[in-house]
CSV table of N, CA and C in Angstrom, one decimal:
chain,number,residue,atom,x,y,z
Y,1,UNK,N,84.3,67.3,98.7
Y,1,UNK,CA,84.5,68.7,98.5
Y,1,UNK,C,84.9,69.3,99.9
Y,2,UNK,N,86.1,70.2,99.7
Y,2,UNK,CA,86.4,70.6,101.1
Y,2,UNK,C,85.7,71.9,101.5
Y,3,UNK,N,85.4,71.3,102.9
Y,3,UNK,CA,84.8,72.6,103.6
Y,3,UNK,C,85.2,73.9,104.2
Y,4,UNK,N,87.0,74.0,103.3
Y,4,UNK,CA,87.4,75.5,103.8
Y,4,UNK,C,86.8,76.4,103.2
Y,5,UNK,N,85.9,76.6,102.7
Y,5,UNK,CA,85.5,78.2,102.0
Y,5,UNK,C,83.4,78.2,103.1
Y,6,UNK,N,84.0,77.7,103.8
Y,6,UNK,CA,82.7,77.8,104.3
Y,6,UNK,C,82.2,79.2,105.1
Y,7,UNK,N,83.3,79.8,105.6
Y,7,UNK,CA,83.1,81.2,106.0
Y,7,UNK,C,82.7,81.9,104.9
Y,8,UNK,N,83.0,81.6,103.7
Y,8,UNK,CA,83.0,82.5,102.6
Y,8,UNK,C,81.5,82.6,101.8
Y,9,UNK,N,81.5,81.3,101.6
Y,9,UNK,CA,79.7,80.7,101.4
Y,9,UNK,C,79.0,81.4,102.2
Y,10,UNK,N,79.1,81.6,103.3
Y,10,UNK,CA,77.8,81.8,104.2
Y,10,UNK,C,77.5,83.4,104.4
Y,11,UNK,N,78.7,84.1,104.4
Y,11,UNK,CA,79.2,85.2,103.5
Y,11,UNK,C,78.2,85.9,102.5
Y,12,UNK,N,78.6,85.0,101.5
Y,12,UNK,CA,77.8,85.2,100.4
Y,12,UNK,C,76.4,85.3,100.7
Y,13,UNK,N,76.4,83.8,101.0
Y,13,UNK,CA,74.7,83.6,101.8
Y,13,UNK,C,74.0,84.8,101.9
Y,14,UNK,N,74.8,85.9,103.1
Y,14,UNK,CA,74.3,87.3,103.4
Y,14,UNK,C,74.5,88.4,102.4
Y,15,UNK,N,75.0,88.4,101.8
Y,15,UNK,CA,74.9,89.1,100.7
Y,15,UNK,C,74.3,88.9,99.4
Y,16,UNK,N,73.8,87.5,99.0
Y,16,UNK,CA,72.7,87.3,98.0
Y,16,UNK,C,71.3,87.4,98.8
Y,17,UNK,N,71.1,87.8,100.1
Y,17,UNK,CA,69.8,88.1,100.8
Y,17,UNK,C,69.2,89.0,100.9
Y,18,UNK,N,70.9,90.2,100.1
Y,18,UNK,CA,69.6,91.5,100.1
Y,18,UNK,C,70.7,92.3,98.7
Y,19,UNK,N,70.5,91.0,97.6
Y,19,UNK,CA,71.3,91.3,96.2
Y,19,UNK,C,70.6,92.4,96.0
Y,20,UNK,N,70.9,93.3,95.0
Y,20,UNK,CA,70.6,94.9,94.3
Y,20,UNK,C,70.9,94.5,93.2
Y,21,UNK,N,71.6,94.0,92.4
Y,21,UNK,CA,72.5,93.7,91.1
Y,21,UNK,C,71.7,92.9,90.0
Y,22,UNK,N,70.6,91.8,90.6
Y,22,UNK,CA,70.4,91.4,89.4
Y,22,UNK,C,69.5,92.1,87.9
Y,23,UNK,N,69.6,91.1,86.8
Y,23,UNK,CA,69.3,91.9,85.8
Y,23,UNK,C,69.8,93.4,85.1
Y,24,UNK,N,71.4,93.7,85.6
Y,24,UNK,CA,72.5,94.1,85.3
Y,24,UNK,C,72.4,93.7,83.6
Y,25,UNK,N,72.8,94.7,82.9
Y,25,UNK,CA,73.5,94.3,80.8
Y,25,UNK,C,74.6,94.4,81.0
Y,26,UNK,N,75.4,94.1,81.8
Y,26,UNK,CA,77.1,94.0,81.4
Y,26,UNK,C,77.6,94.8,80.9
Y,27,UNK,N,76.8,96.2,80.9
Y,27,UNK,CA,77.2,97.0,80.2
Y,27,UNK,C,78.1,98.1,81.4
Y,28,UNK,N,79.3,99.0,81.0
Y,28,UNK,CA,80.2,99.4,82.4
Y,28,UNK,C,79.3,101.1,81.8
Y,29,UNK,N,78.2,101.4,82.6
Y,29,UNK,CA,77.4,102.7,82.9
Y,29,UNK,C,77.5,103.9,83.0
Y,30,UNK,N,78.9,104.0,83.5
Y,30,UNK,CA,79.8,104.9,83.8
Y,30,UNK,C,81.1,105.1,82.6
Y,31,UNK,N,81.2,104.1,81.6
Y,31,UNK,CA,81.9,104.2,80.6
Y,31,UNK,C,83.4,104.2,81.0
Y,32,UNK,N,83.4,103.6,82.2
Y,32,UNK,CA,84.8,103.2,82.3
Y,32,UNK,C,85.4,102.0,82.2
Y,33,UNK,N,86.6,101.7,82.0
Y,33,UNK,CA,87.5,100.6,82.0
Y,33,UNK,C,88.8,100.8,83.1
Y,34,UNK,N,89.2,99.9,83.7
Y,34,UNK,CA,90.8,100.3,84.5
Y,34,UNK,C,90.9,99.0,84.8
Y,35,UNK,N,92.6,99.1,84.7
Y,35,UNK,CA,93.4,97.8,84.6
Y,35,UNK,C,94.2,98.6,86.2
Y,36,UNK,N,94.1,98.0,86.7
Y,36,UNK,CA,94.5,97.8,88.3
Y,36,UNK,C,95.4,96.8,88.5
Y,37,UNK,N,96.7,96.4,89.7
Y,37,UNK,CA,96.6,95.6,90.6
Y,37,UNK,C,95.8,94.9,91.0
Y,38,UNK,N,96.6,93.2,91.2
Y,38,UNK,CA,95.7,92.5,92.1
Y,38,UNK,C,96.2,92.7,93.6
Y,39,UNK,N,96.4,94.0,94.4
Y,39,UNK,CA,96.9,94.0,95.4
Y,39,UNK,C,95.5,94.4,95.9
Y,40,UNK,N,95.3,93.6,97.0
Y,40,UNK,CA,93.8,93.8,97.8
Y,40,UNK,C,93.8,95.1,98.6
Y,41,UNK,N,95.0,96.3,98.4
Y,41,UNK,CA,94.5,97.4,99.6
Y,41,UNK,C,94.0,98.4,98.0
Y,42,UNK,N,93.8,97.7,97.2
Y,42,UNK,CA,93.3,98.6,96.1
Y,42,UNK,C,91.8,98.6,95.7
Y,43,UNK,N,90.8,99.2,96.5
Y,43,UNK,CA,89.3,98.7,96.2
Y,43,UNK,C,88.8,100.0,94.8
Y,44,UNK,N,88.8,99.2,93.7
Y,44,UNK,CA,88.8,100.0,92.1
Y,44,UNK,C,87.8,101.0,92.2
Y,45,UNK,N,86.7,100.3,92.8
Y,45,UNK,CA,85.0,101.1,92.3
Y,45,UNK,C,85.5,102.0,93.1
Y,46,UNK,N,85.2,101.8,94.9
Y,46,UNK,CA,85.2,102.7,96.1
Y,46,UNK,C,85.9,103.8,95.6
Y,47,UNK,N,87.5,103.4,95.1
Y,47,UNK,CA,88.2,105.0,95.0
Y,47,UNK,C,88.0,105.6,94.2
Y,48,UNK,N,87.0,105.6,92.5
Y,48,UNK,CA,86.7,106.3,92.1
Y,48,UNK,C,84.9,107.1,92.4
Y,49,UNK,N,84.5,106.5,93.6
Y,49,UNK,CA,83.4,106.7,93.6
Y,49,UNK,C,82.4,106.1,92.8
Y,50,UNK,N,82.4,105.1,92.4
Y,50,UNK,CA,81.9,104.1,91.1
Y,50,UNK,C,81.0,103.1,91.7
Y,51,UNK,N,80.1,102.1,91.6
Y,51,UNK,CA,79.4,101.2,92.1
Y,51,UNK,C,79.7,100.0,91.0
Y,52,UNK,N,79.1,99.2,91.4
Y,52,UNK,CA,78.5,97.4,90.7
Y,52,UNK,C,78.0,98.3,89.1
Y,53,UNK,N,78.4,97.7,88.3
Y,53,UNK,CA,77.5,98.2,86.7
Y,53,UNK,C,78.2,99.3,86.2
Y,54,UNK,N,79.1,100.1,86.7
Y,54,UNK,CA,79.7,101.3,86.5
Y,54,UNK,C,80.9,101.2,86.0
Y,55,UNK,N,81.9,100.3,86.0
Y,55,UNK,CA,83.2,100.1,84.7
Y,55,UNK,C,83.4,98.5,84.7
Y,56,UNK,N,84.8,98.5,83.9
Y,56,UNK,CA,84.8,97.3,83.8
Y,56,UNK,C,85.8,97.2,84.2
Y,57,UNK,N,86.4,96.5,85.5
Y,57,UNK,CA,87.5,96.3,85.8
Y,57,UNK,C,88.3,95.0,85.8
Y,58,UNK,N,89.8,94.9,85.5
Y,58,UNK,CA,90.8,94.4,84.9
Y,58,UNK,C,92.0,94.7,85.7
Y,59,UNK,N,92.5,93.0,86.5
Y,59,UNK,CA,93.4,93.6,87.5
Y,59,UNK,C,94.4,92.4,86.8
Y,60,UNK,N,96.2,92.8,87.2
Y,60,UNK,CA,97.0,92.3,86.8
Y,60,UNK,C,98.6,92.7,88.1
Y,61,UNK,N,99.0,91.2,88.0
Y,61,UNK,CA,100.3,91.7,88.9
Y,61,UNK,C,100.6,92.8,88.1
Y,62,UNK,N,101.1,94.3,89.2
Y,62,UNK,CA,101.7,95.2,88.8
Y,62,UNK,C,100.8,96.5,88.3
Y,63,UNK,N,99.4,96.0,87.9
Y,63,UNK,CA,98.2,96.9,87.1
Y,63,UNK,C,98.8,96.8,85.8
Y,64,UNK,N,99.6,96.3,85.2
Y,64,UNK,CA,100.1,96.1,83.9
Y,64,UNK,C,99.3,95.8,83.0
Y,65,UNK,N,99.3,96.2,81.5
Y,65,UNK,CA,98.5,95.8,80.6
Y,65,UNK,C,98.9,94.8,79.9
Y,66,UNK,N,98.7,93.6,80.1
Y,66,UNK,CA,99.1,92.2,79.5
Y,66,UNK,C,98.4,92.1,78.6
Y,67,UNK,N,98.4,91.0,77.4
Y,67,UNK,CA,97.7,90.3,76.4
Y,67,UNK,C,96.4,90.3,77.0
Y,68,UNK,N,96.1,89.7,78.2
Y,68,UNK,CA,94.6,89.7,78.7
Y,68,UNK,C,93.9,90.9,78.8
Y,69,UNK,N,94.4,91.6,79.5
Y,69,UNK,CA,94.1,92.5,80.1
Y,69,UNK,C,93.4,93.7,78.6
Y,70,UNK,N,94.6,93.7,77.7
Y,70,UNK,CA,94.6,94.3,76.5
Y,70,UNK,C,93.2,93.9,75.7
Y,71,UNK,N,92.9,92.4,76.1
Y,71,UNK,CA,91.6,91.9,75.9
Y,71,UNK,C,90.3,92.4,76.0
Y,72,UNK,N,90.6,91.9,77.4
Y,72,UNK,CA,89.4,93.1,77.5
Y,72,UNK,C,88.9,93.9,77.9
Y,73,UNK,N,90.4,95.3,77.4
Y,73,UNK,CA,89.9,96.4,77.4
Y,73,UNK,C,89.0,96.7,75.4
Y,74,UNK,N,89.9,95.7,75.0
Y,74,UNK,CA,89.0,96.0,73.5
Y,74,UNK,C,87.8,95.3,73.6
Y,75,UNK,N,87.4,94.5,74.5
Y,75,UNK,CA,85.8,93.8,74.4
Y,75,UNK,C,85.2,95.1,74.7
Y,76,UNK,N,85.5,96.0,76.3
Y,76,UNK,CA,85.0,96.7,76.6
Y,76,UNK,C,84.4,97.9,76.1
Y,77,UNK,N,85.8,98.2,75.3
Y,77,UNK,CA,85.5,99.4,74.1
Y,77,UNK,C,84.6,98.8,73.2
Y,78,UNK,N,84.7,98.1,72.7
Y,78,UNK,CA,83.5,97.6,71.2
Y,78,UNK,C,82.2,96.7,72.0
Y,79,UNK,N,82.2,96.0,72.8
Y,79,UNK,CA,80.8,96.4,73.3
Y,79,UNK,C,80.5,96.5,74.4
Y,80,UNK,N,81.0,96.8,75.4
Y,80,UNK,CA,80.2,97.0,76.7
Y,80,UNK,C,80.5,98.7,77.1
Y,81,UNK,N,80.8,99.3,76.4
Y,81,UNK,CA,80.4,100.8,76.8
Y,81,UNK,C,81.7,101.5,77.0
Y,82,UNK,N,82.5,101.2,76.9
Y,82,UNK,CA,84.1,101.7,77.6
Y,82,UNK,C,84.0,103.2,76.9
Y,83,UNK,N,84.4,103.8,77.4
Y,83,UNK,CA,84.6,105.2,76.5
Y,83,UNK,C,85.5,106.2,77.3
Y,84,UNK,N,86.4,105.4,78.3
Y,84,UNK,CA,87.8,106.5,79.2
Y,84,UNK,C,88.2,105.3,79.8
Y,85,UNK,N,89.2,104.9,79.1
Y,85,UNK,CA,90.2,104.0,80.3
Y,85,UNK,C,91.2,104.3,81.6
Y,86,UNK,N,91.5,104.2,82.2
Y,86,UNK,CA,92.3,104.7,83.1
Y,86,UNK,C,93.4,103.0,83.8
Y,87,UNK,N,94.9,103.4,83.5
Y,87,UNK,CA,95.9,102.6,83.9
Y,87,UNK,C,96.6,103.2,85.2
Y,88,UNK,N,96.1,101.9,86.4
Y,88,UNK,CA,96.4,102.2,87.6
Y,88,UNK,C,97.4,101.5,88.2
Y,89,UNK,N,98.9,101.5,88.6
Y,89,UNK,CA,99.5,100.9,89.4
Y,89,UNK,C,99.3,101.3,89.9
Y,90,UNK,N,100.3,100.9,91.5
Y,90,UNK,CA,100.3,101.8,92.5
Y,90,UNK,C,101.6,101.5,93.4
Y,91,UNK,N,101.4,102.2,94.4
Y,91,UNK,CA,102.9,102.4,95.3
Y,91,UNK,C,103.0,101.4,96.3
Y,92,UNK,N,104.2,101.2,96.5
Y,92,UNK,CA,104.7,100.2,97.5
Y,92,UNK,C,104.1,98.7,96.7
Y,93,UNK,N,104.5,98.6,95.5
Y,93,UNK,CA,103.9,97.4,94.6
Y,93,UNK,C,105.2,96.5,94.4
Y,94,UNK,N,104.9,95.4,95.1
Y,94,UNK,CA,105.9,94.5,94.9
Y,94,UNK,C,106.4,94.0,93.9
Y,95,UNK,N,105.8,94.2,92.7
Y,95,UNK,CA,106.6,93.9,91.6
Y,95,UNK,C,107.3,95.0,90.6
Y,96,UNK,N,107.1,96.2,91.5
Y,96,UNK,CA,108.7,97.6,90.9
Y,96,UNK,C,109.0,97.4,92.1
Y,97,UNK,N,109.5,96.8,93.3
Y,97,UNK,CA,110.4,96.8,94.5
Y,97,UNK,C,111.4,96.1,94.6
Y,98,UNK,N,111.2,94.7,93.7
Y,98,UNK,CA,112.2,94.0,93.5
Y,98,UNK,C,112.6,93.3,92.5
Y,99,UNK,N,113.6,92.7,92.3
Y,99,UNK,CA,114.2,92.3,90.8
Y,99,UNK,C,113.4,90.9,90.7
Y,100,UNK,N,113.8,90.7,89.3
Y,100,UNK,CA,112.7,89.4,88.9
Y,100,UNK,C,113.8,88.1,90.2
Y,101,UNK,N,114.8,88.3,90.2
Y,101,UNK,CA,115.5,86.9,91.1
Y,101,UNK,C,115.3,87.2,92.7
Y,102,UNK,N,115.0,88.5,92.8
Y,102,UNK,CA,114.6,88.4,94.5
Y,102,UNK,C,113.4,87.9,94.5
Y,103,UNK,N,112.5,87.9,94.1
Y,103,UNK,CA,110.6,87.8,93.6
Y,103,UNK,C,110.9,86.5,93.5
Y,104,UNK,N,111.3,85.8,92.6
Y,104,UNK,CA,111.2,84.5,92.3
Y,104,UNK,C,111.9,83.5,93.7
Y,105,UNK,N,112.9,84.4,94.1
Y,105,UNK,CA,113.8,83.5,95.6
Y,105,UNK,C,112.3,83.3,96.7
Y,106,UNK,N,111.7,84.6,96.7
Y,106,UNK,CA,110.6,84.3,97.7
Y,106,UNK,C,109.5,83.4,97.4
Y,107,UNK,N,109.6,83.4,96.3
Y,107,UNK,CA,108.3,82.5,95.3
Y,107,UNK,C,108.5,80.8,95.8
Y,108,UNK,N,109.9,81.0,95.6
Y,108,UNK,CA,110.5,79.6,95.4
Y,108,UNK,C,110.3,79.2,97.1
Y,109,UNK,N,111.1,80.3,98.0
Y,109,UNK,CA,111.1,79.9,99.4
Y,109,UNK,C,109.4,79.6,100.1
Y,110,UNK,N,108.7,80.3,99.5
Y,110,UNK,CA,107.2,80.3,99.9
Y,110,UNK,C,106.5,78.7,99.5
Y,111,UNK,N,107.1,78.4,98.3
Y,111,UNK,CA,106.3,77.2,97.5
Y,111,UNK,C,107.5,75.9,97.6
Y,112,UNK,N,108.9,75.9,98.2
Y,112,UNK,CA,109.9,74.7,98.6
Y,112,UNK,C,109.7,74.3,97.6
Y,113,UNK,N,110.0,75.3,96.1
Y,113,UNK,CA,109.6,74.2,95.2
Y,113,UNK,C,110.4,75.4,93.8
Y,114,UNK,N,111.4,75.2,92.9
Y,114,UNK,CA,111.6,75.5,91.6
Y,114,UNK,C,110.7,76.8,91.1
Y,115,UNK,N,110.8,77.8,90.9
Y,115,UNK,CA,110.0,78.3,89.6
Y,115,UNK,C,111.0,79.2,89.0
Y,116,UNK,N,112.1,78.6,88.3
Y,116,UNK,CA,112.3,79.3,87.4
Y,116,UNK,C,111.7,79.5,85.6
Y,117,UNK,N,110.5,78.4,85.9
Y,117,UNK,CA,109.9,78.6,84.8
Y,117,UNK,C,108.6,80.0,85.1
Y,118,UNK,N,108.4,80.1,85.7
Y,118,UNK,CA,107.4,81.2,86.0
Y,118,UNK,C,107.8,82.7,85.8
Y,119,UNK,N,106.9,83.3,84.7
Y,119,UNK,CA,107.3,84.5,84.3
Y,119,UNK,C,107.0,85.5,84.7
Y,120,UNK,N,108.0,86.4,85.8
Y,120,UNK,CA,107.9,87.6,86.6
Y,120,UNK,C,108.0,88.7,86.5
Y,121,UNK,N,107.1,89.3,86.0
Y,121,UNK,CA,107.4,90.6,84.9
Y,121,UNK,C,107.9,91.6,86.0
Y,122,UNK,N,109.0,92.0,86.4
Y,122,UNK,CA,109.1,92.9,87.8
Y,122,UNK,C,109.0,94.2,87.0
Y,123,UNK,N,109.1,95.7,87.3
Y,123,UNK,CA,108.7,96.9,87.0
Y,123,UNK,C,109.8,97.6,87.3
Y,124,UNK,N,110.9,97.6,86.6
Y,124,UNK,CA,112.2,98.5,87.0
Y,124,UNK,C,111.8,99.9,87.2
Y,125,UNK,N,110.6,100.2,86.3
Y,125,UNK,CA,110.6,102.0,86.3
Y,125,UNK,C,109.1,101.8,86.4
Y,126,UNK,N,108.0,102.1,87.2
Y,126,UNK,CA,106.8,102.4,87.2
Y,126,UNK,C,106.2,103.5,86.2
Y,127,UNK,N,107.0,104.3,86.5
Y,127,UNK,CA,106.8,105.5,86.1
Y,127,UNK,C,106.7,105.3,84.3
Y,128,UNK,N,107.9,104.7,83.3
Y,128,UNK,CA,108.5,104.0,81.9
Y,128,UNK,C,107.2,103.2,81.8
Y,129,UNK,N,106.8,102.5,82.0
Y,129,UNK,CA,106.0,101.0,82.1
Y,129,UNK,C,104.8,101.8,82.1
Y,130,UNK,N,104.0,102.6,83.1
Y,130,UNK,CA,102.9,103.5,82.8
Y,130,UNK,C,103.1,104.0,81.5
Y,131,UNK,N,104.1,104.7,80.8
Y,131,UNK,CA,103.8,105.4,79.8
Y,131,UNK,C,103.6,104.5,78.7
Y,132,UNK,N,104.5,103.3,79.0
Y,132,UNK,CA,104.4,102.5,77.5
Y,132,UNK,C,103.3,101.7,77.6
Y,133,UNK,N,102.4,101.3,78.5
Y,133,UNK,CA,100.7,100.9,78.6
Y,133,UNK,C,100.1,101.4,78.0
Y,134,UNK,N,99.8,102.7,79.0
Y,134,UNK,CA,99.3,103.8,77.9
Y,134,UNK,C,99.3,104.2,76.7
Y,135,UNK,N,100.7,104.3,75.9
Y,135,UNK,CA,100.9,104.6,74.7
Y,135,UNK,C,100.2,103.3,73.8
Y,136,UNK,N,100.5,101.9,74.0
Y,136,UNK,CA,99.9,100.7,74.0
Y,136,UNK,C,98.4,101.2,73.7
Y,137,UNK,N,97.6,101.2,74.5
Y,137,UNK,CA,96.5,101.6,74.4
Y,137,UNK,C,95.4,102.4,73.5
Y,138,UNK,N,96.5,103.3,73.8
Y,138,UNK,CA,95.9,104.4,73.1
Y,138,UNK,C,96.7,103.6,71.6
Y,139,UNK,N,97.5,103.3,71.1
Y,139,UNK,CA,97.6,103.0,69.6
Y,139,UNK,C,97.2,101.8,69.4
Y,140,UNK,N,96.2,101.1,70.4
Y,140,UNK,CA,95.8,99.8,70.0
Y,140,UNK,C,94.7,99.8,68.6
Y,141,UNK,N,94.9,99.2,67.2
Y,141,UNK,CA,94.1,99.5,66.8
Y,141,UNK,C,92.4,98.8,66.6
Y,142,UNK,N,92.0,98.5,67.7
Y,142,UNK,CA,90.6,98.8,68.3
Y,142,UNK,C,89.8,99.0,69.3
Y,143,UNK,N,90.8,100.0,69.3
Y,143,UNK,CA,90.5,100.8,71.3
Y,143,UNK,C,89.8,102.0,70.5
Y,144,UNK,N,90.9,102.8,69.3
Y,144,UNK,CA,89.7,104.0,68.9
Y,144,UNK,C,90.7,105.2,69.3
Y,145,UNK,N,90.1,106.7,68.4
Y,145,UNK,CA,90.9,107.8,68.8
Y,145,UNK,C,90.1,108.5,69.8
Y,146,UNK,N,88.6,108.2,69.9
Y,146,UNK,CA,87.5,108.4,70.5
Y,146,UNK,C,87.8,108.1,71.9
Y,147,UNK,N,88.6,107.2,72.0
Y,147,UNK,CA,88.7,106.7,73.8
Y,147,UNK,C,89.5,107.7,74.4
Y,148,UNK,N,88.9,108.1,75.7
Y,148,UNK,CA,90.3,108.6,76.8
Y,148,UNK,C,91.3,107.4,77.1
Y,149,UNK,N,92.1,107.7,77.2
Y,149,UNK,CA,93.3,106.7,78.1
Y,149,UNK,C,94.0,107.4,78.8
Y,150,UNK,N,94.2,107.4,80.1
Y,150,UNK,CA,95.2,107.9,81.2
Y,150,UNK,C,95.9,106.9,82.1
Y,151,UNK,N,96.8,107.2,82.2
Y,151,UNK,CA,97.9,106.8,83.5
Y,151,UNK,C,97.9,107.5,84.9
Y,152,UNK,N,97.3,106.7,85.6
Y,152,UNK,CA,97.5,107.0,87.3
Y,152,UNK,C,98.3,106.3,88.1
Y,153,UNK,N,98.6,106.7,89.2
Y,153,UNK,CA,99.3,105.8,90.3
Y,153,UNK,C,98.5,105.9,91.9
Y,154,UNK,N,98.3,105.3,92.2
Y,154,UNK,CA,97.2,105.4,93.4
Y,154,UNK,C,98.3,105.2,94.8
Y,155,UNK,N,98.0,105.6,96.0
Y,155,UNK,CA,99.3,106.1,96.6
Y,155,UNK,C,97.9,104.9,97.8
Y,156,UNK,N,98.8,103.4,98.4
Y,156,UNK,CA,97.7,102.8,99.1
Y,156,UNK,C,98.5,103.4,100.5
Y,157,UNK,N,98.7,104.4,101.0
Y,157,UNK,CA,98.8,105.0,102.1
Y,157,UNK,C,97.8,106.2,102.5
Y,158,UNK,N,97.4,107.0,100.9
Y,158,UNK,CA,96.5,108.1,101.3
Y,158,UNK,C,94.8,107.8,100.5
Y,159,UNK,N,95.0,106.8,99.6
Y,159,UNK,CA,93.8,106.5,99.0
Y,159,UNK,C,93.5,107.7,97.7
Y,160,UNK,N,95.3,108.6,97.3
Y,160,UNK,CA,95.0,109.5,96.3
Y,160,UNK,C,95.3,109.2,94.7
Y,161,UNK,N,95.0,109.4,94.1
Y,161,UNK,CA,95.2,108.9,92.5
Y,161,UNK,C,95.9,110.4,91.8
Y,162,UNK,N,97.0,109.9,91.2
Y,162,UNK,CA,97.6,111.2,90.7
Y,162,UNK,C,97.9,110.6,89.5
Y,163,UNK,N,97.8,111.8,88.3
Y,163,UNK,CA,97.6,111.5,87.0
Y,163,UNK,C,99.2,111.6,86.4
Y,164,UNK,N,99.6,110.6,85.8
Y,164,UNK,CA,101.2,110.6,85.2
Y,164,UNK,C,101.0,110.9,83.9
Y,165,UNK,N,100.0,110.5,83.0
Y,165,UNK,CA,100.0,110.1,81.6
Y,165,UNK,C,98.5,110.5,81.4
């Protein structure tokens, strides 16, 4: 077993020493759900003011609502408590900055290796793509007419969320 995650382990180490969390129900407390970016200047809980137990969060290149993602936001809604979703891209997001063949050139130049089999969902219109998630959502039939669903965009320069949808 290799020893590169060893900073990370020990890490942990310090943080299971003075855990808060266990015996948690899985249940999101706060009755939220948000499908986010996997871009790391995006911290989901922090920027709504949220904690550990408080939604259920769902990140995806782009904050896009994929088959998965779509998943489980309907687990969340039918049982873990969802009751307001919120769809967050955000700015300066590399996949509405560039076309699916520039993305994949860098893919390819990063990995000295082919992927034109790899599927690059790039984001021509952020703005288009929010609304058709959302509308997604909201007509999913087992999300509910009972759920909120909103479209935001989170700006990772000011830490603001502004409502599109």
């Amino acid at each position: 077993m290799s020893g590169g995650f060893d900073d990370l382990l020990a890490a942990n180490a310090e943080y299971a020493a003075d855990f808060h969390y266990g015996g948690f129900d899985g249940i999101a407390h706060a009755g939220i759900g948000l499908v986010t970016c996997m871009d790391s200047r995006i911290p989901p809980l922090e920027m709504l003011g949220l904690k550990p137990g408080d939604a259920k969060v769902l990140r995806s290149a782009g904050g896009r609502v994929t088959e998965i993602t779509m998943t489980g936001l309907v687990l969340g809604v039918q049982l873990l408590g969802v009751r307001r979703i919120m769809i967050i891209p955000h700015t300066r997001c590399a996949m509405a900055a560039m076309s699916e063949d520039e993305l994949r050139a860098k893919v390819e130049a990063a990995a000295g290796k082919p992927a034109g089999y790899l599927p690059i969902p790039v984001i021509p219109d952020q703005h288009e793509a929010l609304r058709r998630d959302v509308a997604a959502v909201r007509e999913h039939p087992l999300i509910g007419d009972d759920i909120l669903v909103g479209g935001f965009l989170y700006d990772v320069d000011t830490g603001r969320l502004t409502q599109l949808d």
